[in-house]
Amino acid sequence: MRRRTILVLGLVALAAVAAACAPNATQSALEPKGPYAQESYDLFVPVFWVAAAIFVIVQGLLLFFAIRYRHRKNRTDVPPQVHGNTKLEIAWTILPTLILAGVAVPTVATIWDLAAEPEGDVLQVTVLAHQWWWEFDYPDQGIITANELHIPTGRPVYLTMCAVGLGYEQQIAPSTCQEQPAAVGNSVIHSFWVPELAGTQDVIPSRTTFLTIQADEPGTYEGQCKEFCGLSHAYMKFKVIAHTPEDFDAWVAGQQQPAALAERGGDAAAGQAVFLGTCTGCHAIAGLEDASGNPLIANGGPNLTHFASRECFAGCMLPTTDENLRRWLENPPAVKAGSWMPDYGLSEQELDQLVAFLDSLE
Ligand code: CUA
């Protein structure tokens, strides 16, 4: 019985350790790839070792005393009792206080440091947390994108973040991040986390929060909403794509171009008509107009101007392929639980046309 318990406990421990070994685990705060993540890491390491030392000392003493003074058959005398020993009481009150104070000084300094608005050549990005995808607006560049945050390397990016959607009892929930409140999805708490570039920051309805991120090297850094926000919380992912400054400028220039609408023919043109008839209640594309000749305004759904340039969609749940797009458009809630985009009952032909249209949005 005892051997079996030990065997089971051993297997559970092994499984727990093995679960931590993922060769492709990219979301690791232990591998900082920028100065802000580095600063958190530089605080974490000494605090971890202080905690580890205390753990070993306390547990070691506990084990030592439990074994050394355990009950034995012919042991009848009671060891000396130290309850009420004033010197001991004072010592083990003061010592932890000093240790905690020692940890608090660099912790508070780091918190202030990371919370400060960066100065100098800073890229401003507004982050809107929708149910369940991320919108990234570049106010100075006039770019709106979704699920992929493109940044230049070596430059701080200051994120101004709001949770958007409808508030309690479907009331319009005001947000300082957008002029027109999103009317699709609920405004709920989210948390923005890209572990290799910064710590987490909650995104909270009717409040504005801020976070600075920066990447040293070009690359793709995986992000994830880290606060439970409803059915598809686990599929509220995003990518931070860091470019060299030159490549970033090229990306900005590309995104600032309107989608090449005039050159479209065949299925793509037909798909544009389907889009204008079905999708403009929520989605916008720069350069297209509604029936009354007004520019489209995104109302809770992603701005799709350069959709085909994005590697992923639906909160980065799916890579952008024709097959995935078709499956998605056919019945979004069947693909992503709780999706606010309904099944529009599109015909096979309309699905093909819409996919062709979206493919053309380079
Ligand atoms: Cu958004 Cu979890």
PDB file of C-alpha atoms and ligand atoms in Angstrom, residues 129-134 188-191 224-230 232-234 236, ligand 1:
ATOM      1  CA  ALA A 129      -9.435  44.602 -25.983  1.00  0.00           C
ATOM      2  CA  HIS A 130     -12.555  43.168 -27.615  1.00  0.00           C
ATOM      3  CA  GLN A 131     -14.278  39.879 -26.879  1.00  0.00           C
ATOM      4  CA  TRP A 132     -12.094  37.983 -28.079  1.00  0.00           C
ATOM      5  CA  TRP A 133      -9.470  39.723 -30.127  1.00  0.00           C
ATOM      6  CA  TRP A 134      -7.051  42.630 -29.901  1.00  0.00           C
ATOM      7  CA  VAL A 188     -15.028  43.026 -19.629  1.00  0.00           C
ATOM      8  CA  ILE A 189     -11.634  42.765 -17.968  1.00  0.00           C
ATOM      9  CA  HIS A 190      -8.753  41.396 -20.047  1.00  0.00           C
ATOM     10  CA  SER A 191      -5.019  41.287 -19.501  1.00  0.00           C
ATOM     11  CA  GLN A 224      -2.060  36.034 -24.837  1.00  0.00           C
ATOM     12  CA  CYS A 225      -4.960  37.531 -22.927  1.00  0.00           C
ATOM     13  CA  LYS A 226      -4.197  36.492 -19.385  1.00  0.00           C
ATOM     14  CA  GLU A 227      -7.435  37.302 -17.577  1.00  0.00           C
ATOM     15  CA  PHE A 228     -10.527  35.144 -17.965  1.00  0.00           C
ATOM     16  CA  CYS A 229     -12.871  37.188 -20.160  1.00  0.00           C
ATOM     17  CA  GLY A 230     -15.538  34.742 -21.330  1.00  0.00           C
ATOM     18  CA  SER A 232     -13.090  32.182 -25.922  1.00  0.00           C
ATOM     19  CA  HIS A 233     -10.607  33.706 -23.481  1.00  0.00           C
ATOM     20  CA  ALA A 234      -8.089  30.983 -24.380  1.00  0.00           C
ATOM     21  CA  MET A 236      -7.640  35.691 -27.408  1.00  0.00           C
TER      22      MET A 236
HETATM   23 CU1  CUA B   1      -9.546  38.635 -23.036  1.00  0.00          CU
HETATM   24 CU2  CUA B   1      -9.128  36.758 -21.613  1.00  0.00          CU
END
